[in-house]
Coordinates of C-alpha atoms in Angstrom, one line a residue:
X235 CA 4.9 9.6 21.7
X236 CA 4.1 13.3 21.1
X237 CA 1.1 15.0 22.7
X238 CA -0.9 15.3 19.5
X239 CA -0.4 11.6 18.8
X240 CA -1.6 10.8 22.3
X241 CA -4.7 13.0 21.9
X242 CA -5.4 11.3 18.5
X243 CA -5.3 7.8 20.1
X244 CA -7.9 8.9 22.7
X245 CA -10.2 10.5 20.2
X246 CA -9.8 7.5 17.8
X247 CA -11.3 5.1 20.5
X248 CA -14.1 7.4 21.5
X249 CA -17.6 7.3 19.9
X250 CA -18.9 10.4 21.5
X251 CA -17.6 13.9 22.3
X252 CA -14.8 14.2 24.9
X253 CA -14.1 17.4 26.7
X254 CA -10.7 19.1 26.6
X255 CA -10.7 19.0 30.4
X256 CA -11.1 15.2 30.4
X257 CA -8.4 14.7 27.7
X258 CA -6.1 16.9 29.7
X259 CA -6.7 14.9 32.9
X260 CA -6.1 11.6 31.1
X261 CA -2.8 12.7 29.6
X262 CA -1.7 15.0 32.4
X263 CA -1.6 18.0 30.1
X264 CA -2.8 21.6 30.3
X265 CA -6.0 22.6 28.4
X266 CA -3.8 24.8 26.2
X267 CA -1.7 21.8 25.2
X268 CA -4.8 19.8 24.3
X269 CA -6.0 22.7 22.2
X270 CA -2.7 22.9 20.4
X271 CA -2.8 19.2 19.8
X272 CA -6.2 19.5 18.3
X273 CA -4.9 22.2 16.0
X274 CA -2.0 20.0 14.9
X275 CA -4.3 17.1 14.1
X276 CA -6.5 19.4 12.0
X277 CA -3.4 20.6 10.1
X278 CA -2.6 16.9 9.5
X279 CA -5.9 16.6 7.7
X280 CA -8.1 15.0 10.4
X281 CA -11.7 16.3 10.6
X282 CA -12.5 17.0 14.3
X283 CA -15.7 18.6 15.5
X284 CA -15.8 20.9 18.5
X285 CA -19.0 21.7 20.5
X286 CA -19.0 24.1 23.4
X287 CA -19.6 22.3 26.7
X288 CA -19.3 18.9 25.0
X289 CA -15.7 18.8 23.7
X290 CA -14.1 17.2 20.6
X291 CA -15.0 14.3 18.4
X292 CA -13.0 12.7 15.5
X293 CA -15.2 12.6 12.5
X294 CA -12.8 11.5 9.7
X295 CA -9.2 10.7 9.1
X296 CA -6.4 9.0 11.0
X297 CA -2.8 9.6 12.0
X298 CA 0.1 7.4 11.0
X299 CA 1.8 6.0 14.1
X300 CA 5.0 4.1 13.3
X301 CA 5.2 2.8 16.8
X302 CA 1.8 1.0 16.4
X303 CA 2.8 -0.5 13.1
X304 CA 6.1 -1.8 14.5
X305 CA 4.3 -3.3 17.5
X306 CA 1.9 -5.2 15.3
X307 CA 4.2 -6.4 12.4
X308 CA 7.7 -7.9 12.0
X309 CA 9.3 -4.7 10.5
X310 CA 11.0 -1.5 11.4
X311 CA 9.4 1.7 10.1
X312 CA 10.9 5.0 8.9
X313 CA 8.2 7.6 8.4
X314 CA 8.2 10.9 6.5
X315 CA 4.9 12.8 6.1
X316 CA 5.9 14.1 2.7
X317 CA 8.7 12.7 0.5
X318 CA 9.9 12.7 -3.1
X319 CA 9.4 8.9 -3.3
X320 CA 9.5 6.1 -0.7
X321 CA 11.4 4.0 -3.3
X322 CA 14.1 6.8 -3.3
X323 CA 14.1 6.8 0.5
X324 CA 14.6 3.1 0.6
X325 CA 17.4 3.2 -2.0
X326 CA 19.2 6.0 -0.2
X327 CA 19.0 4.2 3.1
X328 CA 20.2 0.9 1.5
X329 CA 23.2 2.7 0.0
X330 CA 24.0 4.1 3.4
X331 CA 24.0 0.6 4.9
X332 CA 20.6 0.5 6.5
X333 CA 19.3 -2.8 7.9
X334 CA 16.9 -5.0 5.9
X335 CA 13.2 -5.5 6.8
X336 CA 12.7 -1.8 7.1
X337 CA 9.6 0.0 5.7
X338 CA 9.9 3.5 4.4
X339 CA 6.5 5.1 4.8
X340 CA 4.8 8.4 3.7
X341 CA 1.4 9.9 3.4
X342 CA 2.3 11.9 0.3
X343 CA 4.8 11.8 -2.6
X344 CA 5.9 14.6 -4.9
X345 CA 7.5 12.3 -7.5
X346 CA 5.8 8.9 -7.1
X347 CA 6.4 6.5 -10.0
X348 CA 5.0 3.2 -11.1
X349 CA 6.0 0.6 -13.7
X350 CA 7.7 1.9 -16.8
X351 CA 8.3 5.2 -15.0
X352 CA 4.6 6.2 -15.2
X353 CA 3.6 9.0 -12.7
X354 CA 1.8 7.6 -9.7
X355 CA -0.8 10.0 -8.2
X356 CA 0.2 10.4 -4.5
X357 CA -1.8 13.3 -2.8
X358 CA -1.0 14.4 0.8
X359 CA -4.3 13.1 2.2
X360 CA -5.9 9.7 2.1
X361 CA -3.1 7.5 0.7
X362 CA -0.6 5.0 1.8
X363 CA 2.9 5.0 0.2
X364 CA 5.5 2.6 1.4
X365 CA 8.6 0.7 0.3
X366 CA 10.0 -2.4 2.0
X367 CA 13.7 -3.2 1.8
X368 CA 14.7 -6.9 1.7
X369 CA 18.1 -8.5 1.4
X370 CA 17.5 -12.0 -0.2
X371 CA 21.0 -12.7 -1.5
X372 CA 19.6 -15.2 -4.0
X373 CA 20.1 -15.9 -7.7
X374 CA 17.5 -14.4 -9.9
X375 CA 16.1 -17.9 -10.7
X376 CA 15.6 -18.6 -7.0
X377 CA 14.1 -15.2 -6.2
X378 CA 10.5 -15.4 -4.8
X379 CA 7.8 -13.7 -6.9
X380 CA 7.7 -10.7 -4.6
X381 CA 5.2 -8.7 -6.6
X382 CA 2.7 -11.6 -6.5
X383 CA 3.3 -12.3 -2.8
X384 CA 2.8 -8.6 -1.9
X385 CA -0.4 -8.4 -4.0
X386 CA -1.8 -11.5 -2.3
X387 CA -0.8 -10.1 1.2
X388 CA -2.7 -6.9 0.5
X389 CA -5.7 -8.9 -0.6
X390 CA -5.5 -11.2 2.5
X391 CA -5.0 -8.2 4.9
X392 CA -8.1 -6.4 3.5
X393 CA -10.1 -9.5 3.7
X394 CA -9.0 -10.2 7.3
X395 CA -9.8 -6.7 8.5
X396 CA -12.9 -5.8 6.4
X397 CA -14.2 -8.8 4.6
X398 CA -13.7 -7.0 1.3
X399 CA -12.7 -9.0 -1.8
X400 CA -10.2 -7.2 -4.0
X401 CA -9.4 -8.3 -7.6
X402 CA -5.9 -8.6 -8.8
X403 CA -4.8 -7.7 -12.3
X404 CA -1.5 -9.3 -13.5
X405 CA 1.0 -8.4 -12.5
X406 CA 0.9 -5.6 -9.9
X407 CA -2.5 -3.9 -9.6
X408 CA -5.4 -4.4 -7.2
X409 CA -8.9 -3.4 -8.1
X410 CA -12.2 -2.8 -6.3
X411 CA -15.5 -2.2 -8.2
X412 CA -13.5 -2.3 -11.4
X413 CA -11.3 0.6 -10.4
X414 CA -7.6 0.5 -9.4
X415 CA -7.0 1.1 -5.7
X416 CA -3.4 -0.1 -5.3
X417 CA -0.2 -0.7 -7.3
X418 CA 3.1 -2.4 -6.6
X419 CA 6.6 -1.7 -8.0
X420 CA 9.4 -4.2 -7.2
X421 CA 13.0 -3.3 -8.0
X422 CA 16.0 -5.5 -7.5
X423 CA 19.8 -4.8 -7.2
X424 CA 22.3 -7.4 -8.4
X425 CA 25.9 -7.8 -7.3
X426 CA 28.3 -7.8 -10.3
X427 CA 30.8 -9.9 -8.3
X428 CA 28.5 -12.7 -7.2
X429 CA 25.6 -12.4 -9.7
X430 CA 23.2 -12.6 -6.7
X431 CA 20.2 -10.3 -6.1
X432 CA 21.5 -8.6 -3.0
X433 CA 18.6 -6.2 -2.4
X434 CA 14.9 -5.9 -3.3
X435 CA 12.7 -2.9 -2.7
X436 CA 8.9 -3.5 -2.9
X437 CA 7.0 -0.3 -3.4
X438 CA 3.3 -0.1 -2.6
X439 CA 0.8 2.7 -3.2
X440 CA -2.8 2.3 -1.8
X441 CA -5.7 4.7 -2.3
X442 CA -7.1 4.4 1.2
X443 CA -9.7 7.3 1.4
X444 CA -8.8 9.5 -1.6
X445 CA -12.0 11.4 -2.6
X446 CA -10.8 13.4 -5.6
X447 CA -8.8 12.3 -8.6
X448 CA -7.5 14.2 -11.6
X449 CA -9.8 14.1 -14.6
X450 CA -7.6 11.6 -16.4
X451 CA -7.9 9.1 -13.5
X452 CA -11.5 9.6 -12.5
X453 CA -12.8 6.7 -14.6
X454 CA -9.9 4.4 -13.7
X455 CA -8.9 5.0 -10.0
X456 CA -10.9 4.4 -6.9
X457 CA -10.3 4.1 -3.1
X458 CA -10.6 1.3 -0.7
X459 CA -13.0 3.3 1.4
X460 CA -15.1 6.4 1.1
X461 CA -14.7 9.0 3.9
X462 CA -15.7 6.8 6.8
X463 CA -13.2 3.9 7.0
X464 CA -13.8 1.0 9.5
X465 CA -10.1 0.6 10.1
X466 CA -7.0 2.9 10.3
X467 CA -4.1 3.0 7.9
X468 CA -1.9 1.8 10.8
X469 CA -4.0 -1.4 11.1
X470 CA -3.9 -2.1 7.4
X471 CA -0.2 -1.4 7.0
X472 CA 0.7 -3.7 9.9
X473 CA -1.7 -6.5 8.7
X474 CA -0.3 -6.4 5.1
X475 CA 3.3 -7.0 6.2
X476 CA 2.2 -9.5 8.9
X477 CA 0.5 -11.5 6.1
X478 CA 3.5 -11.0 3.8
X479 CA 6.0 -12.4 6.4
X480 CA 3.8 -15.0 8.2
X481 CA 1.8 -16.6 5.3
X482 CA 3.3 -19.5 3.4
X483 CA 4.2 -18.6 -0.2
X484 CA 2.0 -21.4 -1.6
X485 CA -1.0 -19.9 0.1
X486 CA -0.3 -16.4 -1.2
X487 CA 0.3 -17.6 -4.7
X488 CA -3.0 -19.5 -4.5
X489 CA -4.8 -16.4 -3.4
X490 CA -3.2 -14.4 -6.2
X491 CA -4.5 -16.8 -8.8
X492 CA -7.9 -17.1 -7.1
X493 CA -8.5 -13.4 -7.2
X494 CA -7.0 -12.9 -10.7
X495 CA -9.3 -10.9 -13.1
X496 CA -7.1 -11.9 -16.0
X497 CA -7.0 -15.7 -16.0
X498 CA -9.5 -17.3 -18.4
X499 CA -10.0 -14.0 -20.2
X500 CA -9.2 -12.9 -23.7
X501 CA -6.6 -10.2 -23.4
X502 CA -4.4 -8.0 -25.5
X503 CA -0.9 -6.9 -24.7
X504 CA 1.8 -4.7 -26.2
X505 CA 5.2 -6.2 -26.9
X506 CA 7.9 -4.5 -29.1
X507 CA 5.3 -1.9 -30.3
X508 CA 3.0 -4.7 -31.5
X509 CA -0.5 -5.4 -30.1
X510 CA -1.0 -9.2 -29.6
X511 CA -4.1 -11.0 -28.5
X512 CA -4.7 -14.3 -26.8
X513 CA -6.3 -16.1 -23.8
X514 CA -4.7 -15.9 -20.3
X515 CA -4.3 -19.5 -19.2
X516 CA -2.0 -19.7 -16.1
X517 CA 0.4 -17.7 -13.9
X518 CA 3.7 -19.4 -12.9
X519 CA 5.1 -19.3 -9.4
X520 CA 7.8 -17.0 -10.8
X521 CA 5.1 -14.5 -11.9
X522 CA 5.0 -15.2 -15.6
X523 CA 1.6 -15.1 -17.5
X524 CA 0.9 -17.9 -19.9
X525 CA -1.0 -16.9 -23.0
X526 CA -2.6 -19.1 -25.7
X527 CA -2.4 -17.4 -29.0
X528 CA -5.0 -17.7 -31.8
X529 CA -2.7 -20.2 -33.5
X530 CA -2.9 -22.5 -30.4
X531 CA 0.7 -21.8 -29.4
X532 CA 1.3 -21.1 -25.7
X533 CA 3.8 -18.5 -24.7
X534 CA 4.9 -17.0 -21.3
X535 CA 5.0 -13.3 -20.7
X536 CA 7.4 -11.6 -18.3
X537 CA 6.0 -8.7 -16.4
X538 CA 9.0 -6.4 -17.2
X539 CA 8.6 -6.9 -20.9
X540 CA 4.9 -6.2 -21.6
X541 CA 1.9 -4.2 -20.4
X542 CA -1.7 -5.5 -20.8
X543 CA -3.8 -3.2 -22.9
X544 CA -7.1 -5.1 -22.6
X545 CA -8.5 -7.8 -20.4

């Protein structure tokens, strides 16, 4: 672990000011090295106060530590501070033969995308952007509803760590106080020879402590926390994937339906350029949404075909 990461770990566990001399003593570093580490942490966006004769105190922010995430979850982590897209990182690694159960992680994306190729706001500070590569080797019909399972794992992780209840909008968004704080994009690769889904990449974007949003998002987007978060991004990332891997699928599907803000509601959706209305009745284990139309007819919607316009 690098010096600035070690200094961060010490400051993150302190509630009061800690002198540079004491930090240097703990880590067997020079005072100059400690000062340089503080400078690096501030460049990373962490807010650190400094008072003469008292030392340093971490006021806001955290540092992504892949080693800590790996130690507390069943995945490997590849981290880039800034990337074009973690989905692209995962695809490139997959094509190069990288192993499965690897998480491609970043704190900022320059070309983040959501469903239907919509731009996904991914600033350099306050967010979590990650893509998990899996190799299911299953037929499409046997494939788990990865988007639903991931959404429920995010809900469960936040509940476990913070006792906060998130809402889930079918199929891939999580909300807090009626504002979107997270989105999921799941992509699958199928073998022409076998017809099996060989690879799946689950992309997740979470607004962790993003304070400012563009004008067009200010009424729609929110963050999990304001500036002072009770947990670190490392803790949340590890807990999400621990819940994803270690929770029975039936429990995750139950949590998904329980936290749905769509079920039982009158909704409108756009399909083939037509706006259709109905009542959301059920969500299948494969992730389809059942709608009862005004005629009484019940139909199933696939997430790749439609987008909800009102709920």
